[in-house]
PDB file of C-alpha atoms in Angstrom:
ATOM      1  CA  UNK A 296     131.652 121.759 121.931  1.00 75.00           C
ATOM      2  CA  UNK A 297     131.699 123.101 118.683  1.00 80.00           C
ATOM      3  CA  UNK A 298     127.345 123.382 119.208  1.00 90.00           C
ATOM      4  CA  UNK A 299     128.235 125.336 122.744  1.00 92.00           C
ATOM      5  CA  UNK A 300     130.182 127.613 120.552  1.00 93.00           C
ATOM      6  CA  UNK A 301     127.965 128.229 117.843  1.00 94.00           C
ATOM      7  CA  UNK A 302     124.838 128.717 120.246  1.00 94.00           C
ATOM      8  CA  UNK A 303     127.078 131.300 122.210  1.00 95.00           C
ATOM      9  CA  UNK A 304     128.318 133.097 118.965  1.00 95.00           C
ATOM     10  CA  UNK A 305     124.729 133.551 117.600  1.00 95.00           C
ATOM     11  CA  UNK A 306     123.700 135.105 121.000  1.00 95.00           C
ATOM     12  CA  UNK A 307     126.322 137.432 120.783  1.00 95.00           C
ATOM     13  CA  UNK A 308     125.945 138.491 117.586  1.00 95.00           C
ATOM     14  CA  UNK A 309     121.884 138.945 118.352  1.00 96.00           C
ATOM     15  CA  UNK A 310     122.949 141.101 121.163  1.00 94.00           C
ATOM     16  CA  UNK A 311     125.359 142.774 119.028  1.00 95.00           C
ATOM     17  CA  UNK A 312     122.359 143.684 116.674  1.00 96.00           C
ATOM     18  CA  UNK A 313     120.171 144.698 118.903  1.00 95.00           C
ATOM     19  CA  UNK A 314     122.558 147.235 120.249  1.00 94.00           C
ATOM     20  CA  UNK A 315     123.674 148.639 117.092  1.00 95.00           C
ATOM     21  CA  UNK A 316     119.925 149.026 116.606  1.00 96.00           C
ATOM     22  CA  UNK A 317     119.520 151.509 119.251  1.00 95.00           C
ATOM     23  CA  UNK A 318     120.188 155.251 118.482  1.00 95.00           C
ATOM     24  CA  UNK A 319     123.676 156.489 119.252  1.00 95.00           C
ATOM     25  CA  UNK A 320     122.329 158.748 121.653  1.00 95.00           C
ATOM     26  CA  UNK A 321     120.535 156.164 123.629  1.00 96.00           C
ATOM     27  CA  UNK A 322     123.597 153.827 123.433  1.00 95.00           C
ATOM     28  CA  UNK A 323     125.843 157.001 124.914  1.00 97.00           C
ATOM     29  CA  UNK A 324     122.956 157.599 127.939  1.00 96.00           C
ATOM     30  CA  UNK A 325     122.992 153.718 128.824  1.00 96.00           C
ATOM     31  CA  UNK A 326     127.151 153.689 128.872  1.00 97.00           C
ATOM     32  CA  UNK A 327     126.987 156.660 131.282  1.00 98.00           C
ATOM     33  CA  UNK A 328     124.412 155.428 133.345  1.00 97.00           C
ATOM     34  CA  UNK A 329     126.395 152.118 133.416  1.00 97.00           C
ATOM     35  CA  UNK A 330     129.738 153.932 134.218  1.00 98.00           C
ATOM     36  CA  UNK A 331     127.883 156.140 136.979  1.00 98.00           C
ATOM     37  CA  UNK A 332     126.975 152.801 138.863  1.00 98.00           C
ATOM     38  CA  UNK A 333     130.194 151.393 138.688  1.00 98.00           C
ATOM     39  CA  UNK A 334     131.596 154.598 140.036  1.00 98.00           C
ATOM     40  CA  UNK A 335     128.936 154.560 142.364  1.00 98.00           C
ATOM     41  CA  UNK A 336     129.875 150.999 143.739  1.00 98.00           C
ATOM     42  CA  UNK A 337     133.475 151.437 143.942  1.00 98.00           C
ATOM     43  CA  UNK A 338     132.970 154.773 145.952  1.00 98.00           C
ATOM     44  CA  UNK A 339     131.035 152.657 148.388  1.00 98.00           C
ATOM     45  CA  UNK A 340     133.359 150.252 148.663  1.00 97.00           C
ATOM     46  CA  UNK A 341     136.376 152.485 149.399  1.00 96.00           C
ATOM     47  CA  UNK A 342     134.425 154.491 152.323  1.00 96.00           C
ATOM     48  CA  UNK A 343     133.252 150.871 153.909  1.00 93.00           C
ATOM     49  CA  UNK A 344     137.181 150.011 153.707  1.00 91.00           C
ATOM     50  CA  UNK A 345     138.208 153.413 155.101  1.00 91.00           C
ATOM     51  CA  UNK A 346     135.579 152.907 157.632  1.00 90.00           C
ATOM     52  CA  UNK A 347     136.662 149.117 158.320  1.00 86.00           C
ATOM     53  CA  UNK A 348     140.127 150.471 158.628  1.00 84.00           C
ATOM     54  CA  UNK A 349     139.058 153.292 160.902  1.00 84.00           C
ATOM     55  CA  UNK A 350     137.083 150.859 163.460  1.00 82.00           C
ATOM     56  CA  UNK A 351     139.888 148.110 163.829  1.00 72.00           C
ATOM     57  CA  UNK A 352     141.260 148.279 167.280  1.00 72.00           C
ATOM     58  CA  UNK A 353     144.657 147.306 165.917  1.00 69.00           C
ATOM     59  CA  UNK A 354     144.974 144.314 168.372  1.00 73.00           C
ATOM     60  CA  UNK A 355     146.287 140.855 167.354  1.00 70.00           C
ATOM     61  CA  UNK A 356     144.701 138.050 169.647  1.00 76.00           C
ATOM     62  CA  UNK A 357     147.300 135.033 169.623  1.00 81.00           C
ATOM     63  CA  UNK A 358     145.565 131.579 170.704  1.00 84.00           C
ATOM     64  CA  UNK A 359     146.574 128.205 171.133  1.00 85.00           C
ATOM     65  CA  UNK A 360     146.056 126.119 168.072  1.00 86.00           C
ATOM     66  CA  UNK A 361     143.720 123.238 168.593  1.00 84.00           C
ATOM     67  CA  UNK A 362     144.776 119.858 166.652  1.00 81.00           C
ATOM     68  CA  UNK A 363     141.371 118.816 165.370  1.00 79.00           C
ATOM     69  CA  UNK A 364     142.272 115.379 165.386  1.00 79.00           C
ATOM     70  CA  UNK A 365     142.626 115.077 168.861  1.00 70.00           C
ATOM     71  CA  UNK A 366     139.674 117.343 170.095  1.00 59.00           C
ATOM     72  CA  UNK A 367     138.180 114.894 172.241  1.00 59.00           C
ATOM     73  CA  UNK A 368     141.193 113.665 173.776  1.00 53.00           C
ATOM     74  CA  UNK A 369     142.385 116.628 176.231  1.00 53.00           C
ATOM     75  CA  UNK A 370     145.242 115.143 177.787  1.00 52.00           C
ATOM     76  CA  UNK A 371     147.957 117.470 179.011  1.00 52.00           C
ATOM     77  CA  UNK A 372     151.127 115.718 177.551  1.00 53.00           C
ATOM     78  CA  UNK A 373     151.533 116.797 173.908  1.00 54.00           C
ATOM     79  CA  UNK A 374     152.505 113.868 171.240  1.00 56.00           C
ATOM     80  CA  UNK A 375     155.542 113.306 169.998  1.00 56.00           C
ATOM     81  CA  UNK A 376     156.255 113.498 166.221  1.00 56.00           C
ATOM     82  CA  UNK A 377     156.833 110.166 165.045  1.00 62.00           C
ATOM     83  CA  UNK A 378     158.902 111.531 162.044  1.00 60.00           C
ATOM     84  CA  UNK A 379     161.456 113.066 164.509  1.00 61.00           C
ATOM     85  CA  UNK A 380     160.993 110.226 166.999  1.00 63.00           C
ATOM     86  CA  UNK A 381     162.343 107.472 164.127  1.00 65.00           C
ATOM     87  CA  UNK A 382     165.095 109.897 162.825  1.00 63.00           C
ATOM     88  CA  UNK A 383     166.440 110.109 166.156  1.00 61.00           C
ATOM     89  CA  UNK A 384     166.215 106.650 166.890  1.00 61.00           C
ATOM     90  CA  UNK A 385     168.272 105.922 163.557  1.00 60.00           C
ATOM     91  CA  UNK A 386     170.797 108.843 164.672  1.00 60.00           C
ATOM     92  CA  UNK A 387     171.548 106.512 167.650  1.00 62.00           C
ATOM     93  CA  UNK A 388     171.454 103.360 166.167  1.00 62.00           C
ATOM     94  CA  UNK A 389     174.475 104.123 164.042  1.00 60.00           C
ATOM     95  CA  UNK A 390     176.308 105.815 166.406  1.00 55.00           C
ATOM     96  CA  UNK A 391     176.149 103.136 169.038  1.00 54.00           C
ATOM     97  CA  UNK A 392     177.313 100.798 166.199  1.00 52.00           C
ATOM     98  CA  UNK A 393     180.346 103.006 166.014  1.00 57.00           C
ATOM     99  CA  UNK A 394     183.933 101.706 166.791  1.00 52.00           C
TER     100      UNK A 394
END
């Protein structure tokens, strides 16, 4: 792990040295180009989001959720939840044993 960290630190030091070797005027030019690209990309994304919001028909479709496990079984009777069945059974058992 230390070897990887050392390699990455050496690589960053090399890049920093190359950046500092470039004249300040060219650094400024590259920074402006990078910012202009970032600003252009941000504007394009905002325009796309506004376009998508304007084009939406604002309708909400509500559909039945299909059970992926019982996808092959098309029975009309809905399966009961086993946990509620067990709890109900226990509730009635204790009630019946009351005097």
